[in-house]
Amino acid sequence: MTAPARILVTGATGAVGSAVQRALDAAGHDTYGVSRRGGTGARQYAWQIGQEAAPDALRGPWPVVVHCAADTRWNLPTERAAEANITPLRALLSTIGPETHFIHLSSSYVTGLNGTSDSSAPDAYRNSYEWSKAAAERLVRAERESADIVRFPIVIGARSDGRLDRYSGFFWLPSSLCSGAVPALVAEGKALLDMVSTDDVADHIVRTVAGGPPSDHRLAVLGRGDRAQRVDEVFDTILDALNSWRAEAGVPRLDHLPYVTPDQWNRFYLPFAEQYLDRAQLVRVTAFRAYQGYLSVTEPFAVTDQVADTAQVLHRSIRRWADVHGASARRVPRPWGA
């Protein structure tokens, strides 16, 4: 299609939304970004969708809307997850017409524990984020006769330099390795940890806009699929990136942590150790449990759009994280003890 007059990108200050807006701008589109607090760019606006009317500058009609906004926290109660990820979507859909090309960004993990996003039961998913994103997909299908749904797994930085506008989620791992927040890597070493670059998502959105709206509901799943790095390879890449950065900064190297399977950790190690852990250690261990399911996925995602290798992108992203979070990256882990 020819470049539309205006494109609305929600969540435009997030890690993915910011990359999407830059890519659309570079492709010649007149792109407007919206987020809860707004951004610093010329066409960045604050809009709490579902809680207030849109600013005058964001009145429709919109030829294209790219919905990137999401609260990715895993530990929200289901009610709050719904308020964060379902209520704004419902309000946004009510403001656009059937002629709008609606592109909804989702997660590869919406298939939950049973391999499908069809269930409305929270216990069919690893956490409330997965549950709410699955519900969001079902809402898009119910409310729109046509829409693009784009799923992707863990997001890391730009392919060229590892840049991210916001480091969250997955980047708990380098922070935890540097601080000594966890005593062992609780994971299935041969599990797969699929990743995409922000470029991969943004470039796909640019192509999707250029191709025009689908005739019905079109699903794209980005990722490496069966070529994704194994968890042990991911940890090795992260450790190598951190130690190369720390060597340049004159900081001692980080040691490899022992691997423990989730079953071993939860059935044997933790029950015996809990009584000896202090309050801070217990908080860290409890928080770490939320990630175990993601480090134990042995079946690859069935992708429709296989992205290029991400190993070097991960290396660059970790080093870029260390550049931005120098104080955290320089920390020397404290050994765990009773």
XYZ file of C-alpha atoms in Angstrom:
338
model
C 0.000 0.000 0.000
C 1.082 3.636 -0.324
C 2.251 5.337 2.856
C -0.816 6.253 4.930
C -1.221 9.803 6.184
C -1.103 8.735 9.813
C -0.184 5.643 11.831
C -0.867 5.329 15.550
C 1.588 3.275 17.630
C 0.604 2.518 21.239
C 3.253 1.730 23.828
C 5.626 3.895 21.812
C 8.111 4.466 24.639
C 8.572 0.759 25.360
C 11.381 -1.453 24.126
C 9.395 -2.717 21.143
C 7.066 0.223 20.487
C 9.920 2.716 20.269
C 11.719 0.568 17.681
C 8.475 0.130 15.728
C 7.832 3.877 15.599
C 11.398 4.630 14.452
C 11.167 2.001 11.709
C 7.817 3.313 10.482
C 9.149 6.867 10.489
C 12.192 5.743 8.509
C 9.873 4.068 5.987
C 8.233 7.430 5.318
C 5.085 7.096 7.395
C 3.571 9.888 9.476
C 3.698 8.098 12.790
C 2.220 9.188 16.099
C 3.236 7.509 19.341
C 1.233 7.206 22.513
C 2.050 5.875 25.970
C 0.776 6.401 29.484
C 3.282 9.142 30.300
C 4.145 10.274 26.805
C 7.552 10.653 25.236
C 9.903 13.468 24.289
C 9.514 13.272 20.512
C 7.572 15.716 18.357
C 4.709 13.251 17.828
C 4.712 11.547 21.222
C 1.617 11.921 23.393
C 0.392 10.822 26.798
C -2.884 8.908 26.715
C -4.173 6.484 29.326
C -6.340 4.468 26.989
C -9.606 3.389 28.547
C -9.329 5.920 31.365
C -9.565 9.196 29.465
C -10.494 10.610 26.087
C -7.821 10.777 23.435
C -5.953 14.080 23.027
C -7.204 16.173 20.125
C -4.095 15.373 18.080
C -4.938 11.665 18.290
C -8.459 11.836 16.962
C -9.142 9.420 14.113
C -9.613 8.177 11.557
C -6.449 6.040 11.514
C -5.504 4.065 8.401
C -3.230 1.888 10.581
C -3.021 1.247 14.333
C -0.137 -0.797 15.760
C -0.933 -1.870 19.320
C 2.357 -2.446 21.154
C 1.280 -1.313 24.626
C 1.409 -3.964 27.345
C 2.273 -4.409 30.988
C 4.686 -7.351 30.886
C 4.895 -7.945 34.627
C 4.247 -11.591 35.447
C 3.201 -11.225 39.068
C 0.072 -9.071 38.755
C -3.228 -10.390 40.113
C -5.504 -11.378 37.237
C -7.753 -8.371 37.846
C -4.864 -5.945 37.474
C -3.451 -7.817 34.485
C -6.858 -7.475 32.833
C -6.956 -3.758 33.622
C -3.489 -3.346 32.118
C -3.741 -5.479 28.978
C -7.408 -6.118 28.168
C -9.342 -3.001 29.209
C -7.182 -0.557 27.171
C -7.380 -2.847 24.139
C -11.173 -2.981 24.343
C -11.296 0.824 24.586
C -8.888 1.228 21.669
C -10.907 -1.117 19.458
C -14.041 0.911 20.177
C -12.398 4.052 18.743
C -11.386 2.687 15.332
C -13.496 1.723 12.359
C -13.563 -1.458 10.261
C -11.408 0.207 7.597
C -8.441 0.540 9.986
C -5.613 -1.938 9.504
C -5.225 -3.152 13.084
C -1.931 -4.825 14.044
C -1.845 -6.397 17.498
C 1.478 -7.341 19.071
C 1.276 -10.430 21.232
C 3.562 -13.026 22.826
C 4.682 -16.477 21.736
C 3.867 -17.608 25.275
C 0.098 -17.045 24.931
C -0.175 -20.766 24.195
C 0.437 -21.288 27.904
C 0.782 -24.731 29.426
C -1.559 -26.509 27.015
C -0.324 -25.230 23.671
C -3.359 -23.049 22.933
C -4.593 -19.517 23.636
C -8.239 -20.649 23.658
C -8.595 -21.225 27.400
C -9.914 -18.464 29.672
C -8.762 -20.281 32.822
C -5.801 -18.588 34.552
C -4.328 -21.944 35.576
C -3.872 -22.836 31.893
C -1.010 -20.319 31.782
C 2.280 -19.824 33.588
C 1.292 -16.404 34.893
C -1.240 -13.585 34.608
C 0.662 -11.875 31.793
C 0.291 -14.901 29.509
C -3.351 -15.216 30.509
C -4.106 -11.562 29.763
C -2.324 -11.597 26.393
C -4.224 -14.726 25.364
C -7.470 -13.006 26.359
C -6.399 -9.975 24.320
C -5.922 -12.142 21.226
C -9.378 -13.645 21.688
C -10.838 -10.141 22.036
C -9.206 -8.992 18.777
C -10.629 -11.997 16.947
C -14.082 -11.412 18.416
C -14.234 -7.669 17.788
C -12.497 -7.382 14.423
C -13.389 -9.081 11.149
C -9.775 -8.665 10.056
C -6.555 -7.988 11.957
C -2.899 -8.931 12.058
C -1.694 -10.671 15.214
C 2.074 -10.803 15.631
C 3.588 -13.081 18.272
C 7.233 -13.069 19.306
C 9.305 -14.499 22.199
C 11.923 -12.769 24.390
C 13.061 -9.438 22.959
C 16.703 -8.327 22.989
C 18.376 -5.252 21.518
C 19.082 -3.956 18.044
C 21.171 -6.160 15.790
C 23.785 -3.488 15.127
C 24.638 -2.449 18.682
C 22.291 -4.146 21.183
C 20.425 -0.925 21.894
C 17.185 -1.062 23.853
C 15.121 1.911 24.955
C 14.055 0.040 28.074
C 15.820 -2.841 29.803
C 13.375 -5.025 31.705
C 12.125 -8.587 31.870
C 14.890 -10.846 30.599
C 17.595 -8.454 31.789
C 17.026 -9.549 35.353
C 19.495 -12.298 34.448
C 22.705 -10.287 33.906
C 21.777 -8.155 36.907
C 21.295 -11.256 39.058
C 24.567 -12.810 37.890
C 26.504 -9.671 38.811
C 24.850 -9.220 42.192
C 24.890 -12.872 43.209
C 21.111 -12.794 43.609
C 20.768 -16.490 42.780
C 22.993 -19.358 43.995
C 22.411 -21.626 40.979
C 20.936 -21.593 37.496
C 17.621 -23.410 37.848
C 16.928 -24.562 34.313
C 16.807 -27.457 31.913
C 20.168 -27.089 30.192
C 18.903 -28.469 26.876
C 15.754 -26.376 26.859
C 15.330 -23.767 24.130
C 15.229 -20.038 24.808
C 13.913 -18.311 21.698
C 14.749 -14.646 21.129
C 14.217 -11.899 18.580
C 15.783 -8.500 18.074
C 13.738 -5.329 18.238
C 14.744 -4.945 14.577
C 13.069 -8.238 13.718
C 9.748 -7.071 15.141
C 9.965 -3.537 13.740
C 10.941 -4.689 10.250
C 8.076 -7.185 10.232
C 5.617 -4.431 11.150
C 6.917 -2.214 8.332
C 6.408 -5.065 5.844
C 2.959 -5.809 7.258
C 1.872 -2.187 6.853
C 3.241 -2.090 3.307
C 1.344 -5.257 2.404
C -2.010 -3.883 3.504
C -4.661 -5.390 5.766
C -5.570 -9.091 5.596
C -8.977 -10.365 4.553
C -9.528 -12.005 7.943
C -7.317 -12.786 10.941
C -3.669 -13.292 10.044
C -1.219 -14.749 12.558
C 2.554 -14.319 12.333
C 4.935 -15.971 14.789
C 8.469 -14.592 14.782
C 11.454 -16.421 16.223
C 14.205 -18.944 15.667
C 11.972 -21.970 16.248
C 13.962 -25.199 16.322
C 17.142 -23.181 15.693
C 16.838 -21.225 18.938
C 19.769 -21.285 21.335
C 19.688 -23.823 24.118
C 19.494 -22.428 27.630
C 23.056 -23.471 28.439
C 24.293 -21.708 25.287
C 22.381 -18.568 26.269
C 23.962 -18.563 29.727
C 27.421 -19.039 28.207
C 26.832 -16.119 25.823
C 25.647 -13.877 28.658
C 28.580 -14.801 30.880
C 31.084 -14.258 28.062
C 29.611 -10.829 27.290
C 29.649 -9.792 30.946
C 33.193 -11.020 31.538
C 34.535 -9.307 28.427
C 32.977 -6.046 29.628
C 34.185 -6.567 33.202
C 37.723 -7.295 32.020
C 37.799 -3.957 30.217
C 36.424 -2.277 33.355
C 39.006 -3.941 35.621
C 36.393 -5.942 37.508
C 36.871 -9.610 38.551
C 35.373 -12.231 36.268
C 32.137 -13.969 37.112
C 32.263 -17.711 37.733
C 29.927 -20.242 36.167
C 27.066 -21.127 38.467
C 26.028 -24.767 38.864
C 23.031 -26.011 36.862
C 20.139 -27.450 38.827
C 16.956 -28.719 37.217
C 13.677 -27.209 38.478
C 12.666 -30.594 39.857
C 15.929 -30.961 41.802
C 15.753 -27.395 43.067
C 12.129 -27.428 44.220
C 12.067 -30.962 45.633
C 15.482 -31.226 47.290
C 17.696 -28.147 47.421
C 15.229 -25.414 48.349
C 13.278 -27.243 51.088
C 16.530 -27.943 52.936
C 18.010 -24.489 52.327
C 14.993 -22.273 53.075
C 15.403 -22.434 56.832
C 18.927 -21.037 56.526
C 18.206 -18.158 54.111
C 17.829 -14.592 55.291
C 14.861 -12.447 54.259
C 16.607 -10.881 51.247
C 17.695 -14.280 49.944
C 14.160 -15.659 50.327
C 12.760 -12.739 48.334
C 15.249 -13.392 45.541
C 14.587 -17.116 45.437
C 10.831 -16.590 45.412
C 11.114 -14.105 42.544
C 13.366 -16.481 40.613
C 10.657 -19.168 40.629
C 8.660 -17.122 38.120
C 11.339 -17.685 35.476
C 11.719 -21.430 35.842
C 8.963 -22.252 33.359
C 10.633 -20.162 30.670
C 13.950 -21.929 31.195
C 12.404 -25.371 30.785
C 10.719 -25.143 27.356
C 11.967 -28.119 25.363
C 9.571 -27.915 22.410
C 10.338 -25.139 19.904
C 7.731 -22.602 18.866
C 6.246 -23.235 15.432
C 7.324 -20.016 13.722
C 5.965 -18.549 10.499
C 8.818 -16.051 10.112
C 12.211 -17.388 11.125
C 14.611 -14.608 12.112
C 18.379 -14.619 11.635
C 20.699 -15.969 14.316
C 20.551 -14.017 17.568
C 23.646 -15.247 19.447
C 25.784 -12.222 18.553
C 22.814 -9.910 19.067
C 22.480 -11.267 22.604
C 26.207 -10.673 23.197
C 25.910 -7.061 22.013
C 22.722 -6.547 24.028
C 24.320 -7.720 27.273
C 27.340 -5.491 26.745
C 25.036 -2.566 25.968
C 23.079 -3.328 29.154
C 26.383 -3.187 31.060
C 27.249 0.166 29.451
C 23.905 1.603 30.564
C 23.880 -0.045 34.006
C 27.564 0.257 34.879
C 27.072 0.216 38.643
C 25.155 -3.074 38.466
C 27.562 -4.601 35.949
C 30.570 -3.853 38.201
C 29.168 -5.550 41.272
C 31.088 -8.420 42.805
C 28.738 -11.264 43.806
C 28.508 -12.002 47.499
C 28.616 -15.722 48.293
C 25.483 -17.242 49.740
C 25.705 -18.447 53.289
C 23.566 -19.319 56.275
